[in-house]
Each structure stands twice: as C-alpha cells, then as structure tokens.
Short mmCIF file of C-alpha atoms in Angstrom, two decimals:
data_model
loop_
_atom_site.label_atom_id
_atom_site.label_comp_id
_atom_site.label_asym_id
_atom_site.label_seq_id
_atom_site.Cartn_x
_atom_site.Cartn_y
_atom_site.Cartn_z
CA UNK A 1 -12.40 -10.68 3.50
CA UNK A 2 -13.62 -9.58 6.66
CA UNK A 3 -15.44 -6.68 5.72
CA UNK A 4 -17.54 -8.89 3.30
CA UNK A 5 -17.97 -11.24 5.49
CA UNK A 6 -19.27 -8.14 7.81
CA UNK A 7 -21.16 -6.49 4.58
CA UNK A 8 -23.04 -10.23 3.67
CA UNK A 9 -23.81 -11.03 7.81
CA UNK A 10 -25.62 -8.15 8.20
CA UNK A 11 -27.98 -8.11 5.20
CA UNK A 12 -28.97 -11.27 6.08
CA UNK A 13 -29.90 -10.72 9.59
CA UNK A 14 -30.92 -7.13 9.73
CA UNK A 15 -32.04 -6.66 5.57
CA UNK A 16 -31.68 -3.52 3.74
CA UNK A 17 -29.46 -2.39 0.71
CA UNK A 18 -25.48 -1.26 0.64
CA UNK A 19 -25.38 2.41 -1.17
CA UNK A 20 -22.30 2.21 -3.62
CA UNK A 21 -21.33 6.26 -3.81
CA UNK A 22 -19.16 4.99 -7.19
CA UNK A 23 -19.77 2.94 -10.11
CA UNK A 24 -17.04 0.32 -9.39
CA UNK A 25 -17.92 0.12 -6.05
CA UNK A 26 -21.70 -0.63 -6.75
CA UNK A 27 -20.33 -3.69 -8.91
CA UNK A 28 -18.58 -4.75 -6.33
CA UNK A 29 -21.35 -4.52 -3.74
CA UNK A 30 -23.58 -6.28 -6.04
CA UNK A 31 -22.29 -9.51 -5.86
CA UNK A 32 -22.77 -10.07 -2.15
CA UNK A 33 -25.94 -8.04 -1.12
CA UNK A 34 -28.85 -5.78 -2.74
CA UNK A 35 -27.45 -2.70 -3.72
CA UNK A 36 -28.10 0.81 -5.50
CA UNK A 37 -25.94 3.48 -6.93
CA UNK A 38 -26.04 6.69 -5.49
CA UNK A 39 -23.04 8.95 -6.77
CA UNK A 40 -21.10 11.19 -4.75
CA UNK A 41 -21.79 14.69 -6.05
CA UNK A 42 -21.14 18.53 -5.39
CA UNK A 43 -23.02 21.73 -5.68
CA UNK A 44 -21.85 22.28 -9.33
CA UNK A 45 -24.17 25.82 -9.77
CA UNK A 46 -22.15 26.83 -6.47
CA UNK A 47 -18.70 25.99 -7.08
CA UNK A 48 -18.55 27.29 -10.63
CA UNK A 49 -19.27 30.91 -9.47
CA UNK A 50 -15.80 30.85 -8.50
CA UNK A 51 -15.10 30.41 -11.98
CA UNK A 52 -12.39 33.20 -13.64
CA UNK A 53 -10.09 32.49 -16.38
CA UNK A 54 -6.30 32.42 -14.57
CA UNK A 55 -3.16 32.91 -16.52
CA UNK A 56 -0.10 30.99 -14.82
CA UNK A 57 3.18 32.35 -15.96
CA UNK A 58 4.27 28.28 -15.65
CA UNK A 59 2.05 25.34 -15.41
CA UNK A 60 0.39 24.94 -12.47
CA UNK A 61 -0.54 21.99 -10.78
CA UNK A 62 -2.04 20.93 -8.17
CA UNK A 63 -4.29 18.50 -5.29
CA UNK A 64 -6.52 19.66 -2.28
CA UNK A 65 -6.72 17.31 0.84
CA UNK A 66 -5.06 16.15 3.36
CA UNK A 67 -1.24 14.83 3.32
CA UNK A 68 -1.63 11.74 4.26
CA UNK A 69 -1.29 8.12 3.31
CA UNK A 70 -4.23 7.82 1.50
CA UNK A 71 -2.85 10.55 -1.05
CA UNK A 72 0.36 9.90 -1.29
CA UNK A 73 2.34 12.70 -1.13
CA UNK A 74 5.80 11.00 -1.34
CA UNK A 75 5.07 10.04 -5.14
CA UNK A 76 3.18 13.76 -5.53
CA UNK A 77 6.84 14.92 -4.54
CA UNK A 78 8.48 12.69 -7.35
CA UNK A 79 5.94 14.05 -9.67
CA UNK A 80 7.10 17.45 -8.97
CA UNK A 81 10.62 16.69 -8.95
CA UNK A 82 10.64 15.15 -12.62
CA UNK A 83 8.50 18.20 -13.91
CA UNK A 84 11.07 21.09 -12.43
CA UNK A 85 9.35 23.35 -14.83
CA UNK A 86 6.08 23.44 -13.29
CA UNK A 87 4.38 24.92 -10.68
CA UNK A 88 3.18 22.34 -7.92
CA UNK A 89 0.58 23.49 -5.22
CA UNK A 90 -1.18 21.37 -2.09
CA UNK A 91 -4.24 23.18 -0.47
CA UNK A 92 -4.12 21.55 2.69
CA UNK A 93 -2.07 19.76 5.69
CA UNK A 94 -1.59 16.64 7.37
CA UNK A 95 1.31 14.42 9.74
CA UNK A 96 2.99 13.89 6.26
CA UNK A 97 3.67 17.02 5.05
CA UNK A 98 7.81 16.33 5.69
CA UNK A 99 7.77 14.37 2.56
CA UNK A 100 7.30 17.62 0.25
CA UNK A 101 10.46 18.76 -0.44
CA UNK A 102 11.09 19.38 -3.71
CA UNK A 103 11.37 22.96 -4.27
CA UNK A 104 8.72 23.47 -6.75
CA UNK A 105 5.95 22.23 -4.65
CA UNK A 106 4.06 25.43 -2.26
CA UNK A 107 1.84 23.64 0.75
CA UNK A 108 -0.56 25.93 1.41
CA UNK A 109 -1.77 24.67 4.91
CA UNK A 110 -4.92 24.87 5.59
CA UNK A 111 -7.35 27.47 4.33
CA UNK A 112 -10.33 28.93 6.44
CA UNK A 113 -13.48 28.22 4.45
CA UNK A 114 -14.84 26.62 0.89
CA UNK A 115 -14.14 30.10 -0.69
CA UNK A 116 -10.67 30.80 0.36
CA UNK A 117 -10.51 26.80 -1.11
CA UNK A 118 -12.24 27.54 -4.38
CA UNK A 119 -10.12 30.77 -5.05
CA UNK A 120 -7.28 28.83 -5.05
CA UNK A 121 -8.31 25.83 -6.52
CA UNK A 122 -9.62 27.53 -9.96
CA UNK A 123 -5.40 29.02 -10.07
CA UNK A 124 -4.75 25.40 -10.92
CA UNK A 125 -3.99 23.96 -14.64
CA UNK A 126 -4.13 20.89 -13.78
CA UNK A 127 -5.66 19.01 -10.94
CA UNK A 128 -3.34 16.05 -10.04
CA UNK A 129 -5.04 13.70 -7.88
CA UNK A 130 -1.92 10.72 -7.03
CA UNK A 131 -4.14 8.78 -4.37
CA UNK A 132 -3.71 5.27 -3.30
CA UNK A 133 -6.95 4.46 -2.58
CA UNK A 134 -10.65 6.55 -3.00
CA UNK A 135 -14.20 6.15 -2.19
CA UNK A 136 -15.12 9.07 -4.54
CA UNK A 137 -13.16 11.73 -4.36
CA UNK A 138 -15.12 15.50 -3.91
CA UNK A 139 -11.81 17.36 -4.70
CA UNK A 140 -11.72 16.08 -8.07
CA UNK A 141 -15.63 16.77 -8.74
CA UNK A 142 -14.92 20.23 -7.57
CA UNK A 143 -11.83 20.62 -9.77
CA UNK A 144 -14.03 19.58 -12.64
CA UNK A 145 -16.55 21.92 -11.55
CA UNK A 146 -14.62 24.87 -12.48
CA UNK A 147 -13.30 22.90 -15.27
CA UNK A 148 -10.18 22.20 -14.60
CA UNK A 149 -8.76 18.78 -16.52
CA UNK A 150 -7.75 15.92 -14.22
CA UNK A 151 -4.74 13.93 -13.68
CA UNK A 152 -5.36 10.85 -11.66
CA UNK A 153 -4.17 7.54 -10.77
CA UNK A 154 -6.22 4.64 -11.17
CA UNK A 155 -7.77 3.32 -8.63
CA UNK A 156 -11.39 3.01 -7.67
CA UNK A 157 -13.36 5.99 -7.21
CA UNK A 158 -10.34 8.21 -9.59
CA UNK A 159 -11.40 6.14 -12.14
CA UNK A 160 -15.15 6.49 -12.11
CA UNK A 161 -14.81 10.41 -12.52
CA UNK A 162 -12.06 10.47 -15.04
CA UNK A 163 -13.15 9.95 -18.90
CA UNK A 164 -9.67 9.35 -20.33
CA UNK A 165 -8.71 11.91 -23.47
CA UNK A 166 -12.26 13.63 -22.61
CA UNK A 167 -12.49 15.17 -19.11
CA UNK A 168 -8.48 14.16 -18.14
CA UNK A 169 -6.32 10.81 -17.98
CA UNK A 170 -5.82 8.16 -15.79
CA UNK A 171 -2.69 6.74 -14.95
CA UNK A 172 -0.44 4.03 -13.24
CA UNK A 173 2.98 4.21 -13.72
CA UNK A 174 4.93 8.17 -13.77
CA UNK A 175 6.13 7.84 -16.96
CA UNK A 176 3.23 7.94 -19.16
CA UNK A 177 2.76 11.78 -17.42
CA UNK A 178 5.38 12.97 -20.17
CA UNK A 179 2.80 12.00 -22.09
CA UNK A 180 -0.21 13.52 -20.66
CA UNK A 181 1.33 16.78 -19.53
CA UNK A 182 3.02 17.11 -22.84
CA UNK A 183 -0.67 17.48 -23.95
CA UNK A 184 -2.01 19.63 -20.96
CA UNK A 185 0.49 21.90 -22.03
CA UNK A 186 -1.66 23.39 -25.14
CA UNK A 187 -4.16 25.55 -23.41
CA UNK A 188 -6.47 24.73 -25.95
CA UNK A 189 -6.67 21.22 -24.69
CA UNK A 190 -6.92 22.24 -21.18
CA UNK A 191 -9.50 24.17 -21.97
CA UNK A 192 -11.34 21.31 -24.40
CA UNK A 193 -10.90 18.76 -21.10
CA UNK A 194 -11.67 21.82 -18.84
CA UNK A 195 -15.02 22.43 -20.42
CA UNK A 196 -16.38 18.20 -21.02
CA UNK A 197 -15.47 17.69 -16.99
CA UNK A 198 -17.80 20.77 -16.38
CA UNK A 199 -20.42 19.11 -18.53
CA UNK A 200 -20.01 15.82 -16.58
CA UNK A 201 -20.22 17.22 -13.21
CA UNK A 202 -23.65 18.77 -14.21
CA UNK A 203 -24.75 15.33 -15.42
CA UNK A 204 -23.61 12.73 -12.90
CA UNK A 205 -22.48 14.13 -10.04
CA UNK A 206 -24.60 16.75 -8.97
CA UNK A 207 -25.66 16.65 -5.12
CA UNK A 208 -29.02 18.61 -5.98
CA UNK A 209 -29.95 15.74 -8.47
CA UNK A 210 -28.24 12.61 -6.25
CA UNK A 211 -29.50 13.88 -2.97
CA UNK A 212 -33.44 12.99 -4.55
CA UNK A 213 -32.40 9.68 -4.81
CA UNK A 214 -30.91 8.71 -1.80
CA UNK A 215 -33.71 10.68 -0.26
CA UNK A 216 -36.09 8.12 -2.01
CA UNK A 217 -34.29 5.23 -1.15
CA UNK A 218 -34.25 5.63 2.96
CA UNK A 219 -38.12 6.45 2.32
CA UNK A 220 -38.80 2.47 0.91
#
C-alpha cells in the first residue's frame, strides 16, 4: 500500500511513465499510472554459443543465484530430498547456504565470470527455479537460452517466462513435481521443452530487440 501510494504521488507531481520489465507487472502498474512494457531480456545469440549436448549419468537439476530468501533454498532442499535419485546443483552463494543439506544437492559457490556460469549451467536437465518472489528472473531466460526446460513456482515474473507443457511447468504445491519430473524424465521431452524455450527467448526476451524500446521511450 505504501509503495502505490509512492508509485501514484509521484506521477502526479513529477509525470512520466512506470516501465513494467514483466507482463503481470505492467497490469498491475496500469491501473494506477501510465505505463509501458519493456521485458527483461538476455543476449540470446551470446549465451547459446555455450550450447553442447550434455549426457548426465542421473538427472540433473538445478538454479543459479544467490541463496537467499528470495529463492528459497529451504524448500529447494525438500525438493532434493524427495527426489534422492537426482542430481541437484546451485551455482552460487549467499548467508543461507546452511539450509542445503541434503546430500544430493552440490553448491557450487561462486563462479568467476558469465562463462565459467554458462558452462555449468548448460550441464543442467532441468532448471528449477523455487523463488518466492521475482521481478523477472535472467537465470531462467538464460536457462532457456541454451534450452534447457524450466521448473518454476508461480509467482510473478516465473510465470511470465514459463509456457506450461510448452517451454516447462509452473507450480505451487511439491507434489505435483512427481508429475512434472516424471515427464522431464524422457529426454525427448526435455529436449521438445528445451528447444520451444529457445524459440521464446529469441522472440520476447531478447535484450538486442528490448533495449530499442526502452531506448525510445526515455527519448519521448
């Protein structure tokens, strides 16, 4: 309430526009001051060099960012401790890391640069993204990007990236991941999922195309 009431205040004195960087967002931004849509988006052409078909001798999946709140890594670690058969990675660090500890989950700490990232984000199945809340979320765009099929939970910003049954599924509650990793299983589906979020990235969230845009818009 007091962020809208911040958002509405200074439109009204000081003009201008709110840039939504998700759909759900914009609708939400629409109803109390002028706004446009201006997607998040990564260098697709870029990341997709990385690119090399991986062979996991067990599922593998797995989340980049920090562990933290925000990504809740104490239900990530419930994930991984119903699904003992699969791999779990986290490319990254943060003051939570104490609440991994089931055994199948490998923190990787933090790498040294985007390619060191990349290289070990395209090892991954399955990107698993288990956040709480999102603005929209680059680690999933650059999952997609070298088309990798996404798990994620659904909330806003997860949910404007994720087609469900065509680039990955959504979810709420850990139960319906029987489900959806029962399917992620087949390699042909990963690969059917893999190659749509690929084809999405290119379309809607690619910086090079987005970036002209929000160029435009601080020129009016």
């Amino acid at each position: 309430k007091i962020f809208k009431i911040i958002e509405k205040g200074v439109v009204k004195i000081f003009g201008g526009v709110t840039i939504a960087c998700g759909d759900t967002e914009y609708e939400i931004a629409k109803k109390f001051s002028t706004a446009v849509l201006v997607r998040n988006g990564v260098n697709v052409s870029k990341i997709k060099k990385y690119y090399e078909p991986y062979e996991n001798s067990k599922l593998t999946v797995g989340i980049v960012g920090r562990i933290t709140e925000a990504r809740n890594p104490v239900f990530f670690n419930q994930i991984a401790l119903k699904f003992p058969d699969f791999n779990f990675v986290w490319i990254g660090d943060g003051n939570l890391r104490d609440k991994i500890t089931a055994d199948n989950v490998k923190v990787t700490g933090w790498l040294t640069n985007h390619q060191d990232v990349y290289k070990e984000l395209n090892r991954f199945d399955v990107y698993l993204q288990t956040s709480l809340w999102e603005g929209l979320p680059m680690a999933i765009l650059e999952a997609m990007a070298l088309k990798i099929p996404v798990i994620a939970t659904n909330v806003i910003g997860n949910k404007d990236i994720v087609v469900q049954d065509e680039t990955g599924f959504i979810f709420e509650k850990i139960e319906e991941l029987d489900t959806y990793f029962s399917i992620l299983k087949i390699k042909d589906n990963r690969t059917r999922l893999g190659e749509q979020g690929l084809k999405r990235c290119e379309s809607v969230f690619d910086t090079n195309k987005n970036l002209h845009k929000l160029i435009s818009i601080y020129r009016d």
